PDB file of C-alpha atoms in Angstrom:
ATOM      1  CA  MET A 288       0.000   0.000   0.000  1.00 51.00           C
ATOM      2  CA  SER A 289       1.466   3.358  -0.961  1.00 63.00           C
ATOM      3  CA  ALA A 290       1.985   6.101   1.581  1.00 68.00           C
ATOM      4  CA  SER A 291      -0.581   8.374  -0.045  1.00 70.00           C
ATOM      5  CA  LEU A 292      -3.186   5.615  -0.076  1.00 61.00           C
ATOM      6  CA  ALA A 293      -2.520   4.855   3.594  1.00 67.00           C
ATOM      7  CA  ALA A 294      -2.795   8.563   4.444  1.00 74.00           C
ATOM      8  CA  LEU A 295      -6.069   8.806   2.531  1.00 67.00           C
ATOM      9  CA  GLU A 296      -7.423   5.753   4.334  1.00 70.00           C
ATOM     10  CA  MET A 297      -6.455   7.194   7.739  1.00 71.00           C
ATOM     11  CA  LYS A 298      -8.122  10.515   6.869  1.00 74.00           C
ATOM     12  CA  MET A 299     -11.290   8.663   5.834  1.00 69.00           C
ATOM     13  CA  LEU A 300     -11.279   6.628   9.057  1.00 66.00           C
ATOM     14  CA  LYS A 301     -10.912   9.788  11.157  1.00 71.00           C
ATOM     15  CA  THR A 302     -13.800  11.396   9.274  1.00 71.00           C
ATOM     16  CA  ILE A 303     -15.971   8.333   9.786  1.00 65.00           C
ATOM     17  CA  ALA A 304     -14.980   8.110  13.456  1.00 64.00           C
ATOM     18  CA  ALA A 305     -16.200  11.675  13.982  1.00 72.00           C
ATOM     19  CA  ASN A 306     -19.594  10.783  12.511  1.00 74.00           C
ATOM     20  CA  PRO A 307     -21.956   9.374  15.164  1.00 75.00           C
ATOM     21  CA  PHE A 308     -24.001   7.667  12.434  1.00 80.00           C
ATOM     22  CA  ALA A 309     -21.022   6.000  10.739  1.00 73.00           C
ATOM     23  CA  LEU A 310     -21.917   2.530  12.002  1.00 70.00           C
ATOM     24  CA  MET A 311     -25.287   2.778  10.256  1.00 78.00           C
ATOM     25  CA  VAL A 312     -23.897   4.330   7.072  1.00 79.00           C
ATOM     26  CA  HIS A 313     -20.558   2.500   6.706  1.00 79.00           C
ATOM     27  CA  PRO A 314     -20.606  -0.559   9.000  1.00 83.00           C
ATOM     28  CA  GLU A 315     -17.821  -2.415   7.138  1.00 85.00           C
ATOM     29  CA  THR A 316     -15.425   0.496   7.464  1.00 80.00           C
ATOM     30  CA  VAL A 317     -16.169   0.942  11.148  1.00 78.00           C
ATOM     31  CA  LEU A 318     -15.690  -2.774  11.870  1.00 83.00           C
ATOM     32  CA  GLN A 319     -12.380  -2.766   9.974  1.00 84.00           C
ATOM     33  CA  ALA A 320     -11.199   0.207  12.028  1.00 81.00           C
ATOM     34  CA  VAL A 321     -12.187  -1.560  15.245  1.00 82.00           C
ATOM     35  CA  GLU A 322     -10.312  -4.714  14.196  1.00 86.00           C
ATOM     36  CA  ARG A 323      -7.151  -2.682  13.403  1.00 85.00           C
ATOM     37  CA  SER A 324      -7.239  -0.628  16.586  1.00 85.00           C
ATOM     38  CA  GLU A 325      -4.262  -1.327  18.830  1.00 86.00           C
ATOM     39  CA  ARG A 326      -5.920   0.430  21.772  1.00 85.00           C
ATOM     40  CA  LEU A 327      -8.994  -1.794  21.562  1.00 83.00           C
ATOM     41  CA  ALA A 328      -6.822  -4.902  21.212  1.00 86.00           C
ATOM     42  CA  ARG A 329      -5.131  -4.073  24.516  1.00 87.00           C
ATOM     43  CA  LEU A 330      -8.425  -3.906  26.422  1.00 85.00           C
ATOM     44  CA  HIS A 331      -9.303  -6.771  28.703  1.00 83.00           C
ATOM     45  CA  SER A 332     -12.900  -7.893  28.475  1.00 80.00           C
ATOM     46  CA  ARG A 333     -15.165 -10.009  30.584  1.00 80.00           C
ATOM     47  CA  VAL A 334     -18.855 -10.753  30.492  1.00 77.00           C
ATOM     48  CA  CYS A 335     -20.803  -9.617  33.542  1.00 76.00           C
ATOM     49  CA  ARG A 336     -24.357 -10.754  34.019  1.00 73.00           C
ATOM     50  CA  PRO A 337     -25.397  -9.412  37.399  1.00 71.00           C
ATOM     51  CA  LEU A 338     -29.124  -9.765  36.728  1.00 71.00           C
ATOM     52  CA  ASP A 339     -29.104 -13.411  35.640  1.00 66.00           C
ATOM     53  CA  LYS A 340     -29.375 -14.933  39.111  1.00 65.00           C
ATOM     54  CA  PRO A 341     -29.901 -12.486  41.940  1.00 63.00           C
ATOM     55  CA  LEU A 342     -28.292 -13.460  45.222  1.00 61.00           C
ATOM     56  CA  ILE A 343     -30.967 -11.746  47.314  1.00 64.00           C
ATOM     57  CA  PRO A 344     -33.343 -14.397  48.674  1.00 64.00           C
ATOM     58  CA  LYS A 345     -36.996 -13.769  47.912  1.00 61.00           C
ATOM     59  CA  SER A 346     -39.827 -14.897  50.085  1.00 65.00           C
ATOM     60  CA  GLY A 347     -43.572 -14.557  50.307  1.00 71.00           C
ATOM     61  CA  GLU A 348     -45.779 -13.418  47.462  1.00 76.00           C
ATOM     62  CA  VAL A 349     -42.967 -11.684  45.608  1.00 74.00           C
ATOM     63  CA  GLY A 350     -40.881 -14.859  45.587  1.00 75.00           C
ATOM     64  CA  ALA A 351     -43.803 -16.966  44.350  1.00 81.00           C
ATOM     65  CA  PHE A 352     -44.581 -14.419  41.625  1.00 83.00           C
ATOM     66  CA  ASP A 353     -40.935 -14.390  40.500  1.00 82.00           C
ATOM     67  CA  GLN A 354     -40.855 -18.196  40.384  1.00 84.00           C
ATOM     68  CA  ASP A 355     -43.981 -18.253  38.233  1.00 85.00           C
ATOM     69  CA  ILE A 356     -42.503 -15.726  35.806  1.00 86.00           C
ATOM     70  CA  ASP A 357     -39.193 -17.627  35.654  1.00 88.00           C
ATOM     71  CA  ALA A 358     -41.032 -20.890  34.976  1.00 89.00           C
ATOM     72  CA  GLU A 359     -42.998 -19.276  32.144  1.00 87.00           C
ATOM     73  CA  LEU A 360     -39.801 -17.895  30.634  1.00 83.00           C
ATOM     74  CA  ASP A 361     -38.158 -21.323  30.843  1.00 83.00           C
ATOM     75  CA  GLU A 362     -41.120 -22.853  29.023  1.00 81.00           C
ATOM     76  CA  VAL A 363     -40.949 -20.225  26.283  1.00 78.00           C
ATOM     77  CA  GLU A 364     -37.187 -20.671  25.852  1.00 76.00           C
ATOM     78  CA  THR A 365     -37.388 -24.479  25.628  1.00 78.00           C
ATOM     79  CA  SER A 366     -40.221 -24.521  23.111  1.00 68.00           C
TER      80      SER A 366
END
């Protein structure tokens, strides 16, 4: 890749990065920029799901209602 082509590509990426709607207009270009980003590659990631299984015990009517809802969701997911 020539130097002028690389400079043009960098200028285009900076222009697209400044556009908040770039992901909708040019998704391929944005994804390529994300894949090439050294700063993003250095980030450590982990998946946090704090709402999946609450650790707070539920009792009484609220607990029974939550169990009913969870059971219905399980039925929907398995069918």
